[in-house]
Short mmCIF file of C-alpha atoms in Angstrom, two decimals:
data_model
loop_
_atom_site.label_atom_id
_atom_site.label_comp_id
_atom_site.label_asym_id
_atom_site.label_seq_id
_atom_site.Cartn_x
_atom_site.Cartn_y
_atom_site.Cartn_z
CA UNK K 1 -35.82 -50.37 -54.33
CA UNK K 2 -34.29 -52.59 -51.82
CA UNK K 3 -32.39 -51.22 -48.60
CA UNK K 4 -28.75 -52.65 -50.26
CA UNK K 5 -29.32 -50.56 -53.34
CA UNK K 6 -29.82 -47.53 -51.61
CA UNK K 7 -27.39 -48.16 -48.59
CA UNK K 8 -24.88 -48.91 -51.08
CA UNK K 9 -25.60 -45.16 -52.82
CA UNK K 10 -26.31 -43.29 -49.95
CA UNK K 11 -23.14 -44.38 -48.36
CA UNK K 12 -20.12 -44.23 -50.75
CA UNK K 13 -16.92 -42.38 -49.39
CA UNK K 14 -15.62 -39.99 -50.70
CA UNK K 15 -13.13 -41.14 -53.80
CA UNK K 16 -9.42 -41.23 -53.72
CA UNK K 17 -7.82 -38.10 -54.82
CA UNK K 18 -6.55 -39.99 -58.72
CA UNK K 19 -10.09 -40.67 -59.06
CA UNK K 20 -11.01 -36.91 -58.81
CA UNK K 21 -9.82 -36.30 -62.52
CA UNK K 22 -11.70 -39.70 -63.27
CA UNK K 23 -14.80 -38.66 -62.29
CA UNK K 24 -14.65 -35.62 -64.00
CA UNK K 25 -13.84 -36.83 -67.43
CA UNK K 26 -16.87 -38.99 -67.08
CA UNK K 27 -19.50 -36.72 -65.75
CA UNK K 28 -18.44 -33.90 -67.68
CA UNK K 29 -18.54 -36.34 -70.89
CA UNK K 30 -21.89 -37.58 -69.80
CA UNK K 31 -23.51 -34.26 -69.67
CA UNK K 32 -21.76 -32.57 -72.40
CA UNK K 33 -23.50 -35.30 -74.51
CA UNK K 34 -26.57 -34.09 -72.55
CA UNK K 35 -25.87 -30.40 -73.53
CA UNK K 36 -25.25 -31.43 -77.25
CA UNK K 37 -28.99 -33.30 -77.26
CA UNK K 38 -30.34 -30.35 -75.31
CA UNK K 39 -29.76 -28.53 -78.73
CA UNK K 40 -33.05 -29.95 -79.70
CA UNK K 41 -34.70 -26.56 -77.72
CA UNK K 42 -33.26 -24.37 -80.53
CA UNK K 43 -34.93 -26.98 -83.10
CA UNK K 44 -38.03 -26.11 -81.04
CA UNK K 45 -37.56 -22.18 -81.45
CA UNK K 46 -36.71 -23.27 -84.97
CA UNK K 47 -39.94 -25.25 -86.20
CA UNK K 48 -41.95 -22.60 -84.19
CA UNK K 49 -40.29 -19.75 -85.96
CA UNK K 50 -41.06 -21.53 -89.23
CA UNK K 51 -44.63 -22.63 -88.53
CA UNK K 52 -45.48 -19.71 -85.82
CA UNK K 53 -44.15 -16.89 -86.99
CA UNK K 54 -40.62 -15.08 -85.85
CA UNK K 55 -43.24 -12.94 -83.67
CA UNK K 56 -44.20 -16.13 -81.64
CA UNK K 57 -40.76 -17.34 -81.29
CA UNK K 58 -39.94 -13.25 -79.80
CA UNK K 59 -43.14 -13.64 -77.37
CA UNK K 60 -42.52 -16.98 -76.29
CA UNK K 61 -38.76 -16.17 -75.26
CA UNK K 62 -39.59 -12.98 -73.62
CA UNK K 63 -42.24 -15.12 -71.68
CA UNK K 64 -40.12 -18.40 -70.79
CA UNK K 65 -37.17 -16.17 -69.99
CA UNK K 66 -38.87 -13.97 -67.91
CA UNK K 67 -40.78 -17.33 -66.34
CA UNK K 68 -37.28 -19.12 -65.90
CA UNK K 69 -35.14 -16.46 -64.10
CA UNK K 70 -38.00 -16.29 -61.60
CA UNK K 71 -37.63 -20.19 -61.20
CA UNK K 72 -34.24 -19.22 -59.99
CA UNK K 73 -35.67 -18.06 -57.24
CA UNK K 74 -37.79 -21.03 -56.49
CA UNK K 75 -35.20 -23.19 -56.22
CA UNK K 76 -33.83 -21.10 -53.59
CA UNK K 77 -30.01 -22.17 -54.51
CA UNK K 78 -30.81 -26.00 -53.30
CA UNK K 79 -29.20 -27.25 -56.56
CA UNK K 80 -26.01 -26.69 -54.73
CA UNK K 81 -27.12 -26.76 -50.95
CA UNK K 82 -28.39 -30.48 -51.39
CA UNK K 83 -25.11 -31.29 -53.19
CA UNK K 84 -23.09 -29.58 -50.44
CA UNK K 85 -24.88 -31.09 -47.76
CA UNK K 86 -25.63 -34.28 -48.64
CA UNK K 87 -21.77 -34.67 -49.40
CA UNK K 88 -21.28 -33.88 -45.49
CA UNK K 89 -24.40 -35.97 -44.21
CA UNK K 90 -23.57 -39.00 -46.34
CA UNK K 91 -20.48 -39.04 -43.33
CA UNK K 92 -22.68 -39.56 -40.89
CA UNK K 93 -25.04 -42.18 -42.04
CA UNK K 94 -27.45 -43.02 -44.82
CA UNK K 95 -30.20 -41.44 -43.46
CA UNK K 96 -28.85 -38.14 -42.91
CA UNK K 97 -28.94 -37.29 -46.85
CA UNK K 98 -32.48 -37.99 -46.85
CA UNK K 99 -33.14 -35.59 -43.83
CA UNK K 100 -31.34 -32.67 -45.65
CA UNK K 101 -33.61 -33.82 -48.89
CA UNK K 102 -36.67 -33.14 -46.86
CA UNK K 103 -35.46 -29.86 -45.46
CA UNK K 104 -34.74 -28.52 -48.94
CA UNK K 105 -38.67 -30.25 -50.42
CA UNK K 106 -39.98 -27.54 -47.63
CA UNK K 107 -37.59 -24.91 -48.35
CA UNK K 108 -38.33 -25.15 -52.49
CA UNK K 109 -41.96 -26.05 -52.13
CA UNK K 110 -42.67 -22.87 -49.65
CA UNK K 111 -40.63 -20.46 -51.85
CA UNK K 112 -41.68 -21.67 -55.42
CA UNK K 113 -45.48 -21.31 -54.70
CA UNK K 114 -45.02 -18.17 -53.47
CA UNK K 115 -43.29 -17.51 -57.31
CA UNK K 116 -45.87 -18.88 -58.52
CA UNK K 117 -48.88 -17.13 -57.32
CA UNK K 118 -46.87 -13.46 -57.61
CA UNK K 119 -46.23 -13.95 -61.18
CA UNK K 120 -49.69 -15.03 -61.57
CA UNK K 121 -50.91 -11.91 -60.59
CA UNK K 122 -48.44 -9.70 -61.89
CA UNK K 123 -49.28 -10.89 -65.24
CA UNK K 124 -51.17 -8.42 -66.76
CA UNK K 125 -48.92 -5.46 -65.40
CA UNK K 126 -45.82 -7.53 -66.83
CA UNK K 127 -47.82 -7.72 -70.80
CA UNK K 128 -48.91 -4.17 -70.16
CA UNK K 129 -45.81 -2.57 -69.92
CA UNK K 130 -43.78 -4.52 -72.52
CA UNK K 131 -47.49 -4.25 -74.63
CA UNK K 132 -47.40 -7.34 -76.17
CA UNK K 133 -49.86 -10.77 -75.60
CA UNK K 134 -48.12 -12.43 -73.35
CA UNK K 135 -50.20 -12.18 -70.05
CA UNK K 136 -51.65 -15.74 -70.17
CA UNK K 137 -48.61 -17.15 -71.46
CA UNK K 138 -47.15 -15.66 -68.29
CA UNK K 139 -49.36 -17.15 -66.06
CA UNK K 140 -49.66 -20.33 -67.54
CA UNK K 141 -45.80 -21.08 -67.59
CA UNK K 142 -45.44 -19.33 -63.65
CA UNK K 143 -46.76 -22.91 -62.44
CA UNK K 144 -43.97 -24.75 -63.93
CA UNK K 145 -42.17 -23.56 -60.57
CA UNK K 146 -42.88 -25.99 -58.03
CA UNK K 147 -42.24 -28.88 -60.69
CA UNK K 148 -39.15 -27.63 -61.77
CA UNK K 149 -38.11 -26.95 -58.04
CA UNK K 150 -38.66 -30.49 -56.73
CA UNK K 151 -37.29 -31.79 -60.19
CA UNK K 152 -33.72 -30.33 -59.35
CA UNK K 153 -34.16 -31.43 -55.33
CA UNK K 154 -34.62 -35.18 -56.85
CA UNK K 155 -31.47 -34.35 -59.09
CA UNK K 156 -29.30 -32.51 -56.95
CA UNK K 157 -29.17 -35.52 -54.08
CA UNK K 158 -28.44 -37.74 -56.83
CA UNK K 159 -25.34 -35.41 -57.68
CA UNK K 160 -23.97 -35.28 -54.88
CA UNK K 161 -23.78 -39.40 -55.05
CA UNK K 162 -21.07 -37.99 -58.50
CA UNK K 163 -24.44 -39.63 -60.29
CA UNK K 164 -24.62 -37.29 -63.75
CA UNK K 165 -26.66 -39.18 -66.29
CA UNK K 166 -29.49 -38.87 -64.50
CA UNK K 167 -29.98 -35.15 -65.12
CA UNK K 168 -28.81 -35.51 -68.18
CA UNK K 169 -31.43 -37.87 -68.71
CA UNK K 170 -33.81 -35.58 -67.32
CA UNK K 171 -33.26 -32.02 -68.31
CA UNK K 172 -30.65 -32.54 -71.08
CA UNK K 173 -32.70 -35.24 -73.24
CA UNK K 174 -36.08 -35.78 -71.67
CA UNK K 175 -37.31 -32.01 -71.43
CA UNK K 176 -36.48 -30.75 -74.45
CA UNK K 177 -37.27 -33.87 -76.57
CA UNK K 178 -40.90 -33.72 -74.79
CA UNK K 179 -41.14 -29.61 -75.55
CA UNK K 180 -40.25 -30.75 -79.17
CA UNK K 181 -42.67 -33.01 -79.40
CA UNK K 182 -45.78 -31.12 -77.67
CA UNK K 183 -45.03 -28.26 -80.10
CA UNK K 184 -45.33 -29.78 -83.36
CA UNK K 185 -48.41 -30.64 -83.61
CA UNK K 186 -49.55 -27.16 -81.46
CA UNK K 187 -47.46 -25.68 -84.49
CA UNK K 188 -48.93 -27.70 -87.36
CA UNK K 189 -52.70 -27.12 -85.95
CA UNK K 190 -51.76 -23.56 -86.31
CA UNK K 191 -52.45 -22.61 -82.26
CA UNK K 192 -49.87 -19.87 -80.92
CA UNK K 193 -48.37 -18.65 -77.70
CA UNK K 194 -50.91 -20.04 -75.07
CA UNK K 195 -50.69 -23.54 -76.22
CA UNK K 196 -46.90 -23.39 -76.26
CA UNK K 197 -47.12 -22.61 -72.67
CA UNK K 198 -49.19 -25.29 -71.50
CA UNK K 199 -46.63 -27.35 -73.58
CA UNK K 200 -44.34 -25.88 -71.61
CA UNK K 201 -45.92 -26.53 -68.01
CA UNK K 202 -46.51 -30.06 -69.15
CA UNK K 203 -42.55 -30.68 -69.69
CA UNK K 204 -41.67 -29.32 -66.60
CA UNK K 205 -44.46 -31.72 -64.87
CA UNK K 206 -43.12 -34.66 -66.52
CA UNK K 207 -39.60 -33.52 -65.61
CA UNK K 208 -41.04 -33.71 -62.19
CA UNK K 209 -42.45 -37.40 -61.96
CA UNK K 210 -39.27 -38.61 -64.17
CA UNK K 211 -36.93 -37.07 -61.43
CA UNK K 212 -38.68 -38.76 -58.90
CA UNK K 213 -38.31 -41.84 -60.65
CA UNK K 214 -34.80 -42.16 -61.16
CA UNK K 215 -34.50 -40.90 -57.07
CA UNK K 216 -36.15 -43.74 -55.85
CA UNK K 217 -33.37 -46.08 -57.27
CA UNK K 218 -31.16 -44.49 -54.15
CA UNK K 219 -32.93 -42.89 -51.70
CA UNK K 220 -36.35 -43.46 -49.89
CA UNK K 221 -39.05 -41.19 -51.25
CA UNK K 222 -41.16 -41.35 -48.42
CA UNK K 223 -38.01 -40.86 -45.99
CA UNK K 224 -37.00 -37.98 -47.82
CA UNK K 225 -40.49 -36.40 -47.64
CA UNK K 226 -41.70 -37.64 -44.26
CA UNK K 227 -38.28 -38.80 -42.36
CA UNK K 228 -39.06 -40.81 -39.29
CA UNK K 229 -36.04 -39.53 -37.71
CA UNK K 230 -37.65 -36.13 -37.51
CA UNK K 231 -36.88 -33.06 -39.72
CA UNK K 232 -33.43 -32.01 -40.09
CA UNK K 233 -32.65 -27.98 -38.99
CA UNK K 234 -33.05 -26.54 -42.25
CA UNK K 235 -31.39 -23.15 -40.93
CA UNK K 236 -27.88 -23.93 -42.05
CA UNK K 237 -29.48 -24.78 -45.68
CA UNK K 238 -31.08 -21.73 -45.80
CA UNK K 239 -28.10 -19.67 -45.10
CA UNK K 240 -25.77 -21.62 -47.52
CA UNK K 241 -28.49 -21.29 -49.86
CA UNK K 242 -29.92 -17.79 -49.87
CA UNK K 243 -26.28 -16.32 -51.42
CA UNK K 244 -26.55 -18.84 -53.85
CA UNK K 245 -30.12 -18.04 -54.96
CA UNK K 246 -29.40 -14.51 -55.34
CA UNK K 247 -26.16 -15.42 -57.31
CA UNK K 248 -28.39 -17.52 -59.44
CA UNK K 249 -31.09 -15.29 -60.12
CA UNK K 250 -28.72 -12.22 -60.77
CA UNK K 251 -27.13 -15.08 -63.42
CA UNK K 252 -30.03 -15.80 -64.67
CA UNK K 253 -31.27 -11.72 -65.36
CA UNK K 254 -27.81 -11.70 -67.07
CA UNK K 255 -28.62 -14.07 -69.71
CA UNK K 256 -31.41 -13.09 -70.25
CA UNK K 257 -31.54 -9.38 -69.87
CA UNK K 258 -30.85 -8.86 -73.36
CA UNK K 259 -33.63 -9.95 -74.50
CA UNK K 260 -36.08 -8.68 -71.82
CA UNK K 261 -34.68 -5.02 -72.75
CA UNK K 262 -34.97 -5.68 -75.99
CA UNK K 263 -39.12 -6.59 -75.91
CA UNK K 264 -39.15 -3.31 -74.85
CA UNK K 265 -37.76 -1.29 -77.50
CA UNK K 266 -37.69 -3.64 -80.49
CA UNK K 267 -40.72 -5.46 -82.18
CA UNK K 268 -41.38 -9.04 -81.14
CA UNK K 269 -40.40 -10.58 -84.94
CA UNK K 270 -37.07 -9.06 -83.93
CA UNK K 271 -37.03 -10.57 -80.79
CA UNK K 272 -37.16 -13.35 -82.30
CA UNK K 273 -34.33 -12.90 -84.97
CA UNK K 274 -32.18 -12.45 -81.81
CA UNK K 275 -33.09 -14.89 -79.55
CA UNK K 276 -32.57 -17.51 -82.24
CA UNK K 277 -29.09 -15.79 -83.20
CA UNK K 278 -28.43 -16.07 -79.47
CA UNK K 279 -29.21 -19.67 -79.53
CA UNK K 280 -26.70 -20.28 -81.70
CA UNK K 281 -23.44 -18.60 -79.70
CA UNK K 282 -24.84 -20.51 -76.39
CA UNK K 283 -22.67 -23.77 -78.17
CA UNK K 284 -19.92 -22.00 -76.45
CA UNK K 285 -21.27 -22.56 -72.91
CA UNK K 286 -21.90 -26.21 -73.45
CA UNK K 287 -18.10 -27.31 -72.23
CA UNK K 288 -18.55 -25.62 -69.25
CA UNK K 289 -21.91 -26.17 -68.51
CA UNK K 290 -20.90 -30.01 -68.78
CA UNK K 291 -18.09 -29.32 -66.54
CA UNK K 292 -19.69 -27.47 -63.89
CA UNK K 293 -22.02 -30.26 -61.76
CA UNK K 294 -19.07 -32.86 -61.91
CA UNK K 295 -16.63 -29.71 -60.80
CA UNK K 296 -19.10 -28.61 -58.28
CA UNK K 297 -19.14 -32.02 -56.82
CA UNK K 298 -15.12 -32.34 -56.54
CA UNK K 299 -15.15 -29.22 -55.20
CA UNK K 300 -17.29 -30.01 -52.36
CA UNK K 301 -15.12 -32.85 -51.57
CA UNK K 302 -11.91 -31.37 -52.02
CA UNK K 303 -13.21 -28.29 -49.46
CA UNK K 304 -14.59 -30.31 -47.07
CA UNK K 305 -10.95 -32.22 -46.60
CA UNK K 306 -9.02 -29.28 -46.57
CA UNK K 307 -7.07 -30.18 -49.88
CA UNK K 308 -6.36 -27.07 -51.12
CA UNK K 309 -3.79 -27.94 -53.67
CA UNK K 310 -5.42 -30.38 -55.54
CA UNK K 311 -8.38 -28.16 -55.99
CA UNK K 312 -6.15 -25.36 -57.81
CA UNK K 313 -5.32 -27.92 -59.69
CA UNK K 314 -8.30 -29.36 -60.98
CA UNK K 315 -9.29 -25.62 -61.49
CA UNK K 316 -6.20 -24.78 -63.58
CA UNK K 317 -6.53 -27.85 -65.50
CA UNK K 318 -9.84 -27.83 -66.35
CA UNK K 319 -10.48 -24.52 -67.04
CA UNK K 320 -7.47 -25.36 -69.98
CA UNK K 321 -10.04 -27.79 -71.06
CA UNK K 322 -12.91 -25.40 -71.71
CA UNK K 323 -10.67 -23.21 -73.55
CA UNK K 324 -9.41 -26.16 -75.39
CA UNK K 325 -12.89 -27.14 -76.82
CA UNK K 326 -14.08 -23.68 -77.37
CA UNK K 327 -11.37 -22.58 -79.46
CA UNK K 328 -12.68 -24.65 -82.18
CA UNK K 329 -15.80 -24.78 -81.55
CA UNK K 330 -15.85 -20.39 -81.79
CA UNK K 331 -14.83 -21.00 -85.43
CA UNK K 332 -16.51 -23.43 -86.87
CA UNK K 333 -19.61 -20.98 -85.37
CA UNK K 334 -18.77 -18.05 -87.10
CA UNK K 335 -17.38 -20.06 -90.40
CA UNK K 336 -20.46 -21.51 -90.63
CA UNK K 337 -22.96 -18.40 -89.69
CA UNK K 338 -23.44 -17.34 -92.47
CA UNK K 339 -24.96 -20.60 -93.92
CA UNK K 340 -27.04 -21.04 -90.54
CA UNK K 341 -28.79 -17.62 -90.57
CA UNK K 342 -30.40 -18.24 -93.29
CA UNK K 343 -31.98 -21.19 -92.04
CA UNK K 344 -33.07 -20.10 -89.11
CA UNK K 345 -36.38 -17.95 -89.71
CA UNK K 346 -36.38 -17.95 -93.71
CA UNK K 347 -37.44 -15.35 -95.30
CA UNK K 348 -38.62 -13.52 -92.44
CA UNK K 349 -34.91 -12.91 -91.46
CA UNK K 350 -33.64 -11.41 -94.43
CA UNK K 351 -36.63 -9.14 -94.44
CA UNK K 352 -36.29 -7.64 -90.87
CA UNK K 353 -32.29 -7.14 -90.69
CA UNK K 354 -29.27 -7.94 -93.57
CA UNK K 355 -27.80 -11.13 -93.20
CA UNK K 356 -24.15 -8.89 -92.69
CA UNK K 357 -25.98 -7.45 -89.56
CA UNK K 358 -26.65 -11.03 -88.38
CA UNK K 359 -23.13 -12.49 -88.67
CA UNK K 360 -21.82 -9.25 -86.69
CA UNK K 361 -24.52 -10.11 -84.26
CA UNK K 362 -23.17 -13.87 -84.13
CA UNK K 363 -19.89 -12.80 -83.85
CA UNK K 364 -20.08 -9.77 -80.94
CA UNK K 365 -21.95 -12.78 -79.08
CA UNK K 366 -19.64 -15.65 -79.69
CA UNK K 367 -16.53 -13.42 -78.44
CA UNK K 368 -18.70 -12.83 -75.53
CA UNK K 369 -19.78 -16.68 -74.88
CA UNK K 370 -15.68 -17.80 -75.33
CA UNK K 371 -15.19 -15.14 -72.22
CA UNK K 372 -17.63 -16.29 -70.11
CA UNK K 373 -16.85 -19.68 -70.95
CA UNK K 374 -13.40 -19.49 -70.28
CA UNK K 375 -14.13 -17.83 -66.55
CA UNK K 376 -17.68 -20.14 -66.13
CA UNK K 377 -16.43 -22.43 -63.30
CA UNK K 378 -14.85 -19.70 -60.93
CA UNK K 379 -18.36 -19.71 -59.58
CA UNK K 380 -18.60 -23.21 -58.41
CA UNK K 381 -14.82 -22.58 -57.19
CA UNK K 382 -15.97 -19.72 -55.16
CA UNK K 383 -19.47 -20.95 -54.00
CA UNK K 384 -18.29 -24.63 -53.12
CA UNK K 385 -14.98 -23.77 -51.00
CA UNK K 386 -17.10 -21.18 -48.76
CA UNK K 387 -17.68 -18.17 -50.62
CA UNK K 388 -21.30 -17.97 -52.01
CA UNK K 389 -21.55 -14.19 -51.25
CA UNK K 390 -18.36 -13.00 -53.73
CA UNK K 391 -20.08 -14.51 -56.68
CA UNK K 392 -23.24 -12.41 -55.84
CA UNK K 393 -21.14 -9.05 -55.46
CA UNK K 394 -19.79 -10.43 -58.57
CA UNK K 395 -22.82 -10.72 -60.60
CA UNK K 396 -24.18 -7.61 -59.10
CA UNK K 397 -21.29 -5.52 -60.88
CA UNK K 398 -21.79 -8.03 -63.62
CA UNK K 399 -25.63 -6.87 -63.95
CA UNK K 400 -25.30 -2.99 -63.01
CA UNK K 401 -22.83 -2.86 -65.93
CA UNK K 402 -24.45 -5.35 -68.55
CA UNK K 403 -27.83 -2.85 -67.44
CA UNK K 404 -26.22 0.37 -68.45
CA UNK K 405 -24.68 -0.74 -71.53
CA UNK K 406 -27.45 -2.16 -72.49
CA UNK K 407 -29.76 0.87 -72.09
CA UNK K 408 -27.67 3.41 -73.14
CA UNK K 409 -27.12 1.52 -76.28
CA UNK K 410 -30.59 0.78 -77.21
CA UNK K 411 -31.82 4.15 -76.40
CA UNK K 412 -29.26 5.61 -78.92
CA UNK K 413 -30.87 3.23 -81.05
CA UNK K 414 -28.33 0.41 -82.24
CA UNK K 415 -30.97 -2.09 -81.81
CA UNK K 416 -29.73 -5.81 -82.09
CA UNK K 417 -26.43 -5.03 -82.64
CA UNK K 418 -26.52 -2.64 -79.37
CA UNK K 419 -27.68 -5.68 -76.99
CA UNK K 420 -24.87 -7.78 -78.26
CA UNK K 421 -22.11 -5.60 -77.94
CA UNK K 422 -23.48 -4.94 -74.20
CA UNK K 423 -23.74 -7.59 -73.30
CA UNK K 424 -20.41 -9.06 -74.67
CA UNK K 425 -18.84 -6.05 -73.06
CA UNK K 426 -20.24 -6.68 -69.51
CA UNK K 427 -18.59 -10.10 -69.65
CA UNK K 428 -15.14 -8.70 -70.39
CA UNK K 429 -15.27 -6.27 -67.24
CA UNK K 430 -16.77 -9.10 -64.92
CA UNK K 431 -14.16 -11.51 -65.85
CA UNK K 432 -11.30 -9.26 -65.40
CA UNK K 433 -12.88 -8.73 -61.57
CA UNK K 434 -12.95 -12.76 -60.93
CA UNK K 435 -9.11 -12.77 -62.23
CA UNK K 436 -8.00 -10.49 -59.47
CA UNK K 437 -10.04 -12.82 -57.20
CA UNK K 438 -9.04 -16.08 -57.95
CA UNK K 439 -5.66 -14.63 -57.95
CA UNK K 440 -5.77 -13.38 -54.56
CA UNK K 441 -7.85 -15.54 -52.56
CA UNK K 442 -6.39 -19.54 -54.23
CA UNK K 443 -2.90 -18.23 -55.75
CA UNK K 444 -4.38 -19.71 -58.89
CA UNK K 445 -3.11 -18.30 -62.52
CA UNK K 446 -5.55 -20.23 -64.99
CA UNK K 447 -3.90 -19.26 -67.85
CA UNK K 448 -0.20 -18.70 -68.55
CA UNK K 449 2.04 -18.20 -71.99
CA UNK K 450 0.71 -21.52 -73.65
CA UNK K 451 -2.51 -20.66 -73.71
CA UNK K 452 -1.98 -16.99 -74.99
CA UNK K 453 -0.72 -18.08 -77.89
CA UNK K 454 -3.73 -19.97 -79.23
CA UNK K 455 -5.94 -17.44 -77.95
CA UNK K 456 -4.13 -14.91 -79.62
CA UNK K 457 -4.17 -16.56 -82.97
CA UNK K 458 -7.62 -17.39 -82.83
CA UNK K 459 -9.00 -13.91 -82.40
CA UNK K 460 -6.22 -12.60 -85.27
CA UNK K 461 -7.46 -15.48 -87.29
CA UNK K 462 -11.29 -14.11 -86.64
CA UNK K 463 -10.96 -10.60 -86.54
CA UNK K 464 -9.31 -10.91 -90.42
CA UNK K 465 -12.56 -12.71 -91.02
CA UNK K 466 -14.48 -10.34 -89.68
CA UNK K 467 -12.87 -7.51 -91.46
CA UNK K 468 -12.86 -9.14 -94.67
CA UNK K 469 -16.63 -10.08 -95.02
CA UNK K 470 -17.20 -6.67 -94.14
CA UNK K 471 -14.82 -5.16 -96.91
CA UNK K 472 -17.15 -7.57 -99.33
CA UNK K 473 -20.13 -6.53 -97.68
CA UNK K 474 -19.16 -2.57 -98.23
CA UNK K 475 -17.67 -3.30 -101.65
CA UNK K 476 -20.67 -5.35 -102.83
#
């Protein structure tokens, strides 16, 4: 790509503060589209569940979520360093941001082979003690780190140009419309778990190359891995960085401790049932999820210049938003549920837990997903204006106490239903925490008397929903 194309990326100034909201509306619109086609992934655990078996869909998800919270730790937080920095280098000419691009490809590469090879090896100990198939699978899918790692390098520099459809192209369309398609016909042959995960390591190969693809259209690939200018310090990434990483991997244990714990103490078919139930309430994430690069992004900005005011208020205004589109969203979920369970595994469902168990499951979650949603973007807000470290003291307390629920729950043996309400439960404490902060530290009050009232009626509206299908349940 010519040296005007990328010049006239790699250079843009930072945009007026009325084009702040701008930008937001369309990135966040451009990857909540990308979030709604990401949906195809629970098609995926869908047509395996059907054609697999629920005890595939259990083993896989154990497997891939075990994989992916490790690849949290590959990335080594450079999804926001290379936003963060390549917002601040962009200041000082063109190629600057492809210096800090290079520093973060050693960084990721370094750490995310080293991720690779220890899961690789700690296979068999990892199928051993949850005593289910999965050790190939394991080691198979532990490759898909380096990939993944350079994939979000390519994307993050492109973010921080307030570029968005290209990870949405990427990891919101491409991805899971490739896993789709590699696992039908590994379905329909009849294979299982190990050729899912080759499936899997192919996706996040291709994810690779496509990244690359769209990142030559603004920077110089060969720059970026080999700058002529000489490497860039990467000691000031690192430190930004290393908070973030452990914020994001104690994240990423949170979602998916449940079902880790779970594999443990529960059979893999039921697993399954919950990982596809869990699928489900993750609709109320998508707002914020679309949200949260764009926010990141005008946070940076608005940090860097010192505008303190108009980042409360893009905070306060947009975490109305999320609330906004969840509301609705929560109810047509658990309206719905009890038409959508059915679907999801057949047969098979019905067999290994009551559909009036499911629809509690659904809606312990969906409470839970509305409160994280709600709260979601105080983590950009904190890591972004300087404060990487209080979101990982955060998610500590947020782990120790989703932990302890969790096991003392499932050892009293409430099963499903146990992980759920834990896990829902650890959300409410954790959120109440990040109240007090935002309060303290910004002066910001994201919600006020107009949005308690929907709120409130909402939950009244569910909670006589709740109570009534269970009065026909224990009449029936």
């Amino acid at each position: 790509m010519g040296t005007d194309v990328m010049e006239s990326g790699l250079g843009r100034e930072t945009p007026p503060p009325d084009g702040d909201m701008r930008d937001l509306v369309v990135g966040a619109s451009v990857n909540f589209l990308g979030k709604l086609a990401r949906s195809t992934r629970g098609v995926f655990l869908i047509v395996v569940g059907w054609l697999c078996g629920l005890d595939v869909v259990g083993d896989y998800s154990l497997s891939w979520g075990m994989v992916s919270t490790l690849n949290k730790v590959a990335r080594f937080g450079l999804l926001r360093g290379v936003v963060r920095f390549g917002i601040g280098a962009r200041a000082d000419g063109p190629r600057e941001a492809e210096r800090v691009v290079a520093a973060a490809m050693r960084i990721g590469l370094l750490v995310s082979v080293m991720v690779s090879i220890g899961l690789t090896l700690a296979a068999g100990e990892i199928a051993a003690y949850y005593d289910k198939p999965i050790a190939d699978a394991v080691r198979i899918m532990a490759w898909s780190a380096p990939f993944l790692t350079v994939a979000w390098v390519f994307l993050a520099a492109i973010r921080a140009l307030r570029l968005m459809q290209f990870e949405v192209y990427v990891m919101a369309v491409a991805g899971p419309l490739i896993l789709l398609a590699g696992a039908l016909p590994v379905a329909l042959a009849g294979f299982g778990l190990t050729e899912l995960a080759w499936v899997q390591l192919g996706v996040s190969a291709a994810c690779c190359l496509l990244a690359g693809w769209f990142f030559r259209r603004f920077y110089s690939l060969g720059e970026s891995l080999f700058p002529t200018a000489g490497g860039r310090n990467g000691w000031g990434l690192i430190r930004f960085s290393l908070p973030v990483m452990l914020t994001d991997l104690m994240y990423g244990l949170l979602t998916q401790l449940d079902v880790l714990m779970l594999a443990k103490f529960v059979t893999s078919e039921q697993v399954g049932i919950y990982a596809l139930t869990r699928r489900i309430a993750d609709a109320m994430l998508k707002a914020p999820q679309a949200l949260d690069p764009m926010f990141s992004s005008v946070v940076g900005d608005l940090s860097h210049g010192e505008r303190h005011e108009e980042l409360v208020h893009r905070f306060v205004v947009i975490t109305r938003w999320v609330l906004t589109i969840n509301l609705p969203i929560f109810a047509a979920l658990y309206i719905v549920g009890d038409s959508i369970l059915p679907l999801l595994g057949g047969s098979q469902v019905e067999a290994a837990v009551n559909l009036q168990l499911g629809l509690q499951i659904l809606f312990v979650l969906c409470i839970g997903k509305l409160a994280q949603g709600a709260f979601a973007l105080v983590e950009p807000l904190l890591a972004m204006s300087g404060r990487p470290a209080l979101n990982m003291y955060n998610n500590s307390a947020w782990l120790g106490c989703n932990f302890l629920l969790n096991y003392w729950l499932l050892t009293n043996g409430y099963g499903l239903y146990g992980a759920a309400l834990g896990a829902t439960a650890a959300v409410f404490i954790v959120n109440a925490i990040r109240m007090i902060q935002i309060r303290f530290i910004h002066g910001i009050r994201p919600f006020e008397r107009a949005q308690i009232k929907p709120v409130a009626a909402a939950g009244a509206a569910a909670l006589a929903a709740w109570l009534a299908r269970g009065g026909d349940a224990g009449g029936g």
